[in-house]
Coordinates of C-alpha atoms in Angstrom, one line a residue:
M907 CA -134.3 -19.8 -142.7
A908 CA -136.5 -23.0 -143.3
V909 CA -140.2 -22.6 -143.2
S910 CA -142.0 -23.7 -140.0
P911 CA -143.7 -26.8 -140.5
F912 CA -146.4 -25.5 -137.8
P913 CA -147.2 -21.8 -138.1
F914 CA -147.9 -21.4 -134.4
T915 CA -148.0 -17.7 -134.7
E916 CA -150.8 -17.2 -137.2
H917 CA -152.8 -19.8 -135.3
K918 CA -152.5 -18.3 -131.9
S919 CA -153.0 -14.8 -133.4
V920 CA -156.3 -15.4 -135.1
E921 CA -157.3 -17.4 -131.9
L922 CA -156.5 -14.3 -129.4
D923 CA -158.0 -11.7 -131.9
N924 CA -161.2 -13.9 -131.6
I925 CA -161.1 -13.8 -127.8
N926 CA -160.4 -10.2 -127.8
N927 CA -163.3 -9.7 -130.1
E928 CA -165.9 -11.8 -128.2
A929 CA -164.6 -10.3 -124.6
V930 CA -165.3 -6.6 -126.1
F931 CA -168.6 -7.6 -128.0
S932 CA -169.9 -9.4 -124.6
A933 CA -169.1 -6.4 -122.5
A934 CA -170.7 -3.8 -125.1
Y935 CA -173.7 -6.3 -125.3
F936 CA -174.1 -6.2 -121.5
V937 CA -173.9 -2.5 -121.1
D938 CA -176.6 -2.0 -124.1
E939 CA -179.0 -4.6 -122.9
R940 CA -179.1 -3.1 -119.3
K941 CA -180.5 0.2 -119.8
P942 CA -181.1 1.1 -115.9
M943 CA -177.0 0.5 -115.3
N944 CA -175.5 3.5 -113.7
F945 CA -172.3 5.1 -114.9
P946 CA -169.9 3.4 -112.3
V947 CA -171.2 -0.3 -113.3
K948 CA -170.7 0.7 -116.8
T949 CA -167.1 1.9 -116.2
I950 CA -166.3 -1.4 -114.4
V951 CA -167.6 -3.4 -117.2
L952 CA -165.9 -1.6 -119.8
L953 CA -162.4 -1.6 -117.9
A954 CA -163.0 -5.3 -117.2
S955 CA -163.4 -6.2 -120.9
L956 CA -160.4 -3.8 -121.8
V957 CA -158.2 -5.7 -119.2
L958 CA -159.3 -9.1 -120.6
A959 CA -158.5 -8.1 -123.8
S960 CA -154.9 -6.9 -122.8
A961 CA -154.2 -9.8 -121.1
A962 CA -155.4 -12.1 -124.3
S963 CA -152.8 -9.8 -126.4
A964 CA -150.1 -10.0 -123.8
A965 CA -150.0 -13.7 -124.2
R966 CA -149.4 -13.5 -127.9
P967 CA -145.6 -12.1 -127.8
E968 CA -144.6 -15.3 -125.6
C969 CA -146.2 -17.6 -128.3
D970 CA -144.6 -15.7 -131.1
V971 CA -140.7 -16.1 -129.1
A972 CA -141.8 -19.9 -128.3
A973 CA -142.4 -20.4 -132.0
D974 CA -139.5 -18.7 -133.2
L975 CA -137.5 -20.6 -130.8
Y976 CA -138.7 -24.0 -131.9
N977 CA -138.0 -23.0 -135.7
Q978 CA -134.7 -22.4 -134.4
Q979 CA -134.1 -25.7 -132.5
V980 CA -135.5 -27.8 -135.7
E981 CA -133.0 -26.2 -138.1
N982 CA -130.2 -26.9 -135.4
V983 CA -131.0 -30.5 -134.9
A984 CA -131.1 -30.9 -138.6
E985 CA -127.8 -29.3 -138.8
K986 CA -126.4 -31.4 -136.2
M987 CA -127.8 -34.5 -137.7
A988 CA -126.0 -33.5 -141.2
A989 CA -122.8 -33.2 -139.2
Y990 CA -123.2 -36.6 -137.6
R991 CA -123.8 -38.3 -141.1
Q992 CA -121.2 -36.6 -142.6
C993 CA -118.9 -37.9 -139.8
F994 CA -119.7 -41.4 -140.5
A995 CA -119.4 -40.9 -144.2
E996 CA -115.8 -39.6 -144.0
S997 CA -114.5 -41.7 -141.1
E998 CA -114.6 -45.3 -143.0
G999 CA -114.8 -46.7 -139.6
N1000 CA -111.8 -44.8 -137.8
D1001 CA -113.9 -42.4 -135.8
D1002 CA -117.1 -43.2 -133.7
C1003 CA -118.2 -39.6 -134.3
A1004 CA -119.1 -39.5 -130.2
K1005 CA -118.3 -35.5 -130.4
E1006 CA -120.8 -35.1 -133.1
F1007 CA -123.4 -37.4 -131.4
K1008 CA -122.9 -35.1 -128.3
R1009 CA -123.7 -32.0 -130.2
L1010 CA -126.8 -33.8 -131.7
R1011 CA -128.2 -34.9 -128.2
S1012 CA -127.7 -31.5 -126.8
A1013 CA -129.5 -30.3 -130.0
Q1014 CA -132.3 -32.4 -129.3
D1015 CA -132.6 -31.5 -125.8
D1016 CA -133.0 -28.1 -126.9
L1017 CA -135.6 -28.8 -129.0
E1018 CA -137.5 -30.8 -126.3
S1019 CA -137.4 -27.5 -124.3
A1020 CA -138.8 -25.5 -127.2
V1021 CA -141.5 -28.0 -127.6
G1022 CA -142.3 -27.5 -123.9
D1023 CA -142.5 -23.7 -124.5
V1024 CA -144.7 -23.9 -127.5
Q1025 CA -147.1 -26.1 -125.6
N1026 CA -147.4 -24.1 -122.7
Y1027 CA -147.5 -20.5 -124.7
C1028 CA -149.6 -21.5 -127.6
Y1029 CA -151.9 -24.0 -126.7

């Protein structure tokens, strides 16, 4: 498998880890700085911070899947392009290579969809 030109999973993981840390530290700061808070308020604040951290972590697998699909589609387009070039090289003007072009066009459509998924889930 080829190496991704865009390491989406690493970028998103670091970003989400920072969000998780900020949410937990913000909640902890709020609880520590407000001495007269009663137990139910502290509990609500801590539960809210856990929900925020869970929501940020839940987005990570979607980005990972989108990035993997993108990488697969890039490879697929490259394979279809190679087949299209090979058809012309071997046809010597006897084949318009429409079948190969149709497969390339389909691979490009799949790649465009994968790019949309990366934009939706990773940024």
